[in-house]
Amino acid sequence: RIGALRDIFHRQLKQTQEYNRGLIYLEVSRNLENNDYSEFEAIIFCGFFYLHKTESRLMRYFYEQNNGHFIFQGDPAEWSVLKKSAKDLGVEMIPGPQEENLPEVSIQAGFDTHSQACLAREILKNTKDLDNTAIVLPQPESLMPLLSEIGCLSKNFNVSMGYPLKNSIIYSLFKAIFKAQETRKDGLYYAEDYLKVLSHPLMKNLMITKDSSATRVMIHKIEEIILGIEEHPFNGSLFISLKEVEQSRELFDLGLITTKSMGLTQEYQDLQNIVRTLHQACFSSWENTANFHDFIKVLKEFTSVLLSKSNLGQYPLNVKAMEKVLAWQ
């Protein structure tokens, strides 16, 4: 009674205007004659293996209309399912021409995106003609890890598909800064959004003093204080005052202890300057952007800080993203 149950199930789906894949295939195969396909010179089916009856019915319909073509892949002597598909479709499998100079194919596997990028780098190391080499990525998310790995092999790359600006590190930084302004309340910053801005890779590595390590130390200390890892009146605070952070003697004492243990020569005023510079660049300057003119002015000042003090230039796509921002200004 499987057939009867299926019909009842399909009727119920239609009543509620819901469709699963099986019903979609069935309805399409039943209504092939009710549509006009004259706009297509040819319809090519390839890469198929096991076919459902609805799929066979559709493919055979187009074949009989003289604009359907089938490309089988595999030897019917080895795969009986291909032989059956050819019979169901009413066609004879004709072997294609044999290539004399077949391409060399090497299949390698990495356990994640970064390991795959490393494999690509090793292959490119032994590639003599990089100017005529193409790398085809099935997913755009793989582009950044790949460029990070192969950046040392060539100065120029042509990324034909482009790279979405919203996937860039610049976009994520501006998004975090704007979110911190949106959640600001009575001059205080929501702790989670405040930390998200400071912990951004471009902010953590700003060269405000002689060593960017000092910037990372101060950001980590602020984070430890707010999260309660280090004892401080700020522990567990939901909203943060920039002024109180800048005047916190305990914060800078902790920073001095850590930088000294790392062999960094930093004075109290140096660490204070780091925090004030971060606050001014990421928070204070954005507070009074009442119009578009003010916004552009702040944006120019902020991009200037990034270009002069961050490691932005180490990654080609970051530079391109910043060029877009500067051109827009």
XYZ file of C-alpha atoms in Angstrom:
329
model
C 0.000 0.000 0.000
C 3.048 2.255 -0.356
C 1.625 3.816 -3.524
C -1.678 4.677 -1.852
C 0.087 6.155 1.165
C 2.269 8.253 -1.131
C -0.785 9.629 -2.967
C -2.462 10.577 0.333
C 0.769 12.244 1.493
C 1.069 14.209 -1.757
C -2.557 15.376 -1.556
C -1.969 16.641 1.954
C 1.174 18.504 0.836
C -0.715 20.200 -1.999
C -3.512 21.282 0.341
C -0.998 23.061 2.588
C 1.026 24.386 -0.399
C 4.128 22.497 0.694
C 6.406 20.460 -1.547
C 9.176 17.997 -0.890
C 11.714 17.046 -3.545
C 9.898 13.876 -4.580
C 6.635 15.709 -5.224
C 8.414 18.484 -7.139
C 10.070 15.907 -9.425
C 6.749 14.121 -9.936
C 4.799 17.296 -10.761
C 7.463 18.480 -13.196
C 7.522 15.136 -15.013
C 3.699 15.189 -15.294
C 3.556 18.707 -16.727
C 6.391 18.691 -19.253
C 4.066 19.175 -22.240
C 2.445 22.273 -20.734
C 5.501 24.491 -21.101
C 7.424 26.097 -23.955
C 11.148 25.264 -24.151
C 11.841 26.725 -27.588
C 14.210 29.319 -26.125
C 16.784 26.556 -25.534
C 18.794 25.415 -28.559
C 20.041 22.400 -26.660
C 19.645 20.967 -23.184
C 22.619 18.921 -22.039
C 22.437 16.395 -19.205
C 25.705 15.134 -17.752
C 27.173 13.761 -14.560
C 24.128 11.591 -13.835
C 24.376 8.052 -12.467
C 21.315 6.494 -10.824
C 18.125 8.039 -12.187
C 14.673 8.107 -10.636
C 11.752 7.387 -12.983
C 10.692 11.036 -12.888
C 14.192 12.111 -13.957
C 14.284 9.522 -16.759
C 10.857 10.694 -17.977
C 12.000 14.324 -18.111
C 15.306 13.580 -19.839
C 13.718 11.279 -22.388
C 11.072 13.890 -23.191
C 13.727 16.448 -24.160
C 15.695 13.847 -26.098
C 12.613 12.997 -28.161
C 12.062 16.714 -28.811
C 15.536 16.738 -30.480
C 17.129 19.256 -28.147
C 18.167 16.890 -25.355
C 21.721 15.512 -25.236
C 23.250 13.039 -22.787
C 26.897 12.798 -21.764
C 27.631 9.574 -19.890
C 30.749 9.224 -17.798
C 32.034 5.713 -17.190
C 32.239 2.319 -18.829
C 28.876 0.487 -19.082
C 30.810 -2.793 -18.852
C 31.848 -1.780 -15.324
C 28.683 0.055 -14.316
C 25.456 -1.778 -15.105
C 23.457 1.199 -13.809
C 24.728 3.249 -16.789
C 23.599 0.538 -19.159
C 20.154 0.575 -17.523
C 19.961 4.373 -17.719
C 20.778 4.284 -21.451
C 18.023 1.714 -21.991
C 15.482 3.741 -19.990
C 16.374 6.843 -21.971
C 16.135 4.992 -25.285
C 19.663 5.822 -26.408
C 22.845 4.004 -27.325
C 26.049 4.889 -25.510
C 28.699 5.870 -28.076
C 32.312 6.128 -26.801
C 33.896 9.559 -27.287
C 37.231 10.161 -29.052
C 40.308 8.956 -27.188
C 42.723 11.724 -26.187
C 46.345 11.014 -27.055
C 47.814 13.640 -24.720
C 45.838 13.290 -21.557
C 46.446 15.865 -18.798
C 48.439 14.860 -15.746
C 46.104 14.704 -12.767
C 47.328 14.612 -9.180
C 44.787 14.418 -6.364
C 45.879 15.527 -2.891
C 43.799 15.987 0.238
C 44.138 18.361 3.196
C 42.185 18.033 6.419
C 40.993 21.665 6.388
C 41.135 24.865 4.314
C 44.500 25.992 5.654
C 46.193 22.648 5.040
C 44.812 22.691 1.492
C 46.278 26.177 1.002
C 49.652 24.848 2.208
C 49.472 22.036 -0.347
C 48.748 24.577 -3.079
C 51.774 26.603 -1.959
C 54.078 23.580 -2.200
C 52.776 22.782 -5.701
C 53.275 26.375 -6.848
C 56.843 26.363 -5.538
C 57.701 23.885 -8.298
C 55.647 25.662 -10.969
C 57.907 27.525 -13.402
C 55.320 29.530 -15.363
C 53.239 31.272 -12.700
C 51.976 33.862 -15.205
C 50.007 31.145 -16.990
C 48.829 29.342 -13.877
C 45.209 29.379 -12.732
C 43.932 28.309 -9.325
C 40.226 27.496 -9.275
C 38.562 27.765 -5.876
C 35.182 26.079 -5.325
C 34.458 28.377 -2.366
C 35.339 32.102 -2.067
C 36.019 31.626 1.665
C 39.234 29.806 0.680
C 40.725 32.889 -0.987
C 42.197 34.615 2.069
C 43.933 31.503 3.500
C 45.325 30.762 0.022
C 46.689 34.285 -0.549
C 48.246 34.250 2.928
C 50.166 31.098 2.007
C 51.229 31.960 -1.541
C 51.857 35.689 -1.026
C 55.593 35.041 -0.748
C 55.776 33.353 -4.181
C 54.633 36.271 -6.337
C 53.911 39.971 -5.966
C 50.876 40.082 -8.249
C 47.687 38.035 -8.354
C 44.635 38.499 -10.515
C 41.571 37.555 -8.479
C 39.050 37.249 -11.289
C 35.995 36.588 -9.143
C 36.661 39.575 -6.911
C 36.385 39.460 -3.135
C 33.339 40.709 -1.191
C 34.158 43.817 0.820
C 31.992 42.536 3.674
C 34.351 39.561 4.079
C 37.365 41.819 4.620
C 38.942 42.561 7.971
C 38.285 46.275 7.324
C 34.549 45.663 7.104
C 34.469 43.686 10.365
C 36.363 46.473 12.158
C 33.983 49.223 10.995
C 31.029 47.010 11.866
C 32.355 46.566 15.422
C 32.985 50.316 15.828
C 29.494 51.236 14.604
C 27.914 48.609 16.871
C 29.752 50.095 19.883
C 28.260 53.496 19.073
C 24.773 52.043 18.648
C 24.835 50.387 22.082
C 26.445 53.368 23.869
C 24.243 54.608 26.711
C 24.665 57.868 28.645
C 28.280 58.159 27.517
C 29.128 54.601 28.629
C 30.059 51.754 26.311
C 28.509 48.296 26.463
C 31.383 46.117 27.693
C 30.943 43.311 25.152
C 30.967 45.687 22.155
C 33.794 47.739 23.686
C 35.989 44.633 23.984
C 35.043 43.443 20.499
C 36.516 46.625 19.008
C 39.710 46.508 21.064
C 40.296 42.785 20.424
C 40.011 43.214 16.651
C 43.298 42.048 14.995
C 44.043 45.469 13.482
C 43.584 47.224 16.830
C 45.529 44.681 18.868
C 48.560 45.118 16.634
C 48.698 48.926 16.385
C 52.257 50.253 16.664
C 51.458 53.118 19.054
C 54.782 52.888 20.905
C 58.017 51.268 19.761
C 56.568 47.759 20.033
C 53.049 46.593 19.097
C 53.353 43.979 21.863
C 52.673 46.737 24.387
C 49.339 47.452 22.690
C 48.364 43.788 22.921
C 49.350 43.703 26.587
C 47.153 46.671 27.473
C 44.163 45.318 25.571
C 44.528 41.944 27.264
C 44.755 43.620 30.674
C 41.597 45.644 30.021
C 39.857 42.446 28.983
C 41.064 40.552 32.073
C 39.850 43.346 34.352
C 36.383 43.566 32.788
C 35.971 39.766 32.749
C 37.059 39.498 36.389
C 40.292 37.591 35.776
C 42.200 40.393 37.565
C 40.746 42.058 40.694
C 39.441 45.539 39.902
C 36.374 47.720 40.538
C 35.444 47.196 36.844
C 34.905 43.459 37.387
C 31.644 42.367 35.805
C 30.695 45.874 34.636
C 28.093 45.898 31.840
C 28.973 49.446 30.749
C 32.426 51.040 30.625
C 33.538 54.647 31.074
C 36.476 55.568 28.823
C 37.668 58.190 31.292
C 37.716 55.752 34.216
C 39.722 53.234 32.176
C 42.240 55.936 31.216
C 42.615 56.972 34.878
C 42.858 53.462 36.336
C 46.173 53.225 38.200
C 45.629 49.476 38.764
C 45.330 48.859 35.009
C 48.631 50.538 34.167
C 50.434 48.913 37.113
C 49.386 45.520 35.721
C 50.536 46.602 32.271
C 53.937 47.709 33.568
C 54.470 44.385 35.362
C 53.643 42.373 32.244
C 55.665 44.487 29.801
C 58.656 44.388 32.144
C 58.461 40.576 32.352
C 58.511 40.528 28.533
C 61.632 42.678 28.396
C 59.792 45.704 26.957
C 60.922 49.173 27.974
C 57.673 51.027 28.670
C 56.880 53.941 30.954
C 53.576 54.624 32.698
C 52.904 57.480 30.260
C 53.577 55.176 27.284
C 50.895 52.733 28.380
C 48.506 55.561 29.148
C 49.126 56.960 25.654
C 48.266 53.545 24.147
C 44.892 53.417 25.853
C 44.062 57.044 25.065
C 45.026 56.585 21.397
C 42.834 53.486 21.117
C 39.916 55.254 22.774
C 40.243 58.329 20.594
C 40.553 56.383 17.348
C 37.860 53.788 17.998
C 35.351 55.506 20.273
C 35.595 59.197 21.218
C 36.052 60.586 17.717
C 32.939 58.759 16.456
C 30.616 60.095 19.168
C 29.814 63.479 17.637
C 29.308 62.646 13.970
C 26.100 64.642 13.572
C 26.266 64.851 9.777
C 27.929 63.347 6.738
C 30.725 65.958 6.748
C 31.675 65.038 10.329
C 31.567 61.351 9.451
C 33.985 61.769 6.515
C 36.356 63.803 8.680
C 36.474 61.112 11.372
C 36.794 58.395 8.741
C 39.848 60.110 7.231
C 41.501 60.426 10.644
C 40.790 56.794 11.441
C 42.113 55.460 8.118
C 45.238 57.552 8.648
C 45.835 55.810 11.981
C 45.343 52.393 10.366
C 47.697 53.108 7.478
C 50.452 54.534 9.688
C 50.283 52.291 12.741
C 48.722 48.917 11.767
C 49.952 45.844 9.857
C 47.290 46.460 7.216
C 49.796 46.568 4.360
C 50.977 43.001 4.943
C 47.874 41.568 3.263
C 47.064 42.578 -0.350
C 43.279 42.319 -0.005
C 43.280 44.564 3.063
C 45.084 47.225 1.059
C 42.544 46.900 -1.764
C 39.674 47.214 0.715
C 41.226 50.340 2.213
C 41.700 51.777 -1.286
C 37.942 51.418 -1.780
C 37.277 53.262 1.480
C 39.691 56.081 0.585
C 38.298 56.387 -2.947
C 34.783 56.680 -1.504
C 35.908 59.560 0.728
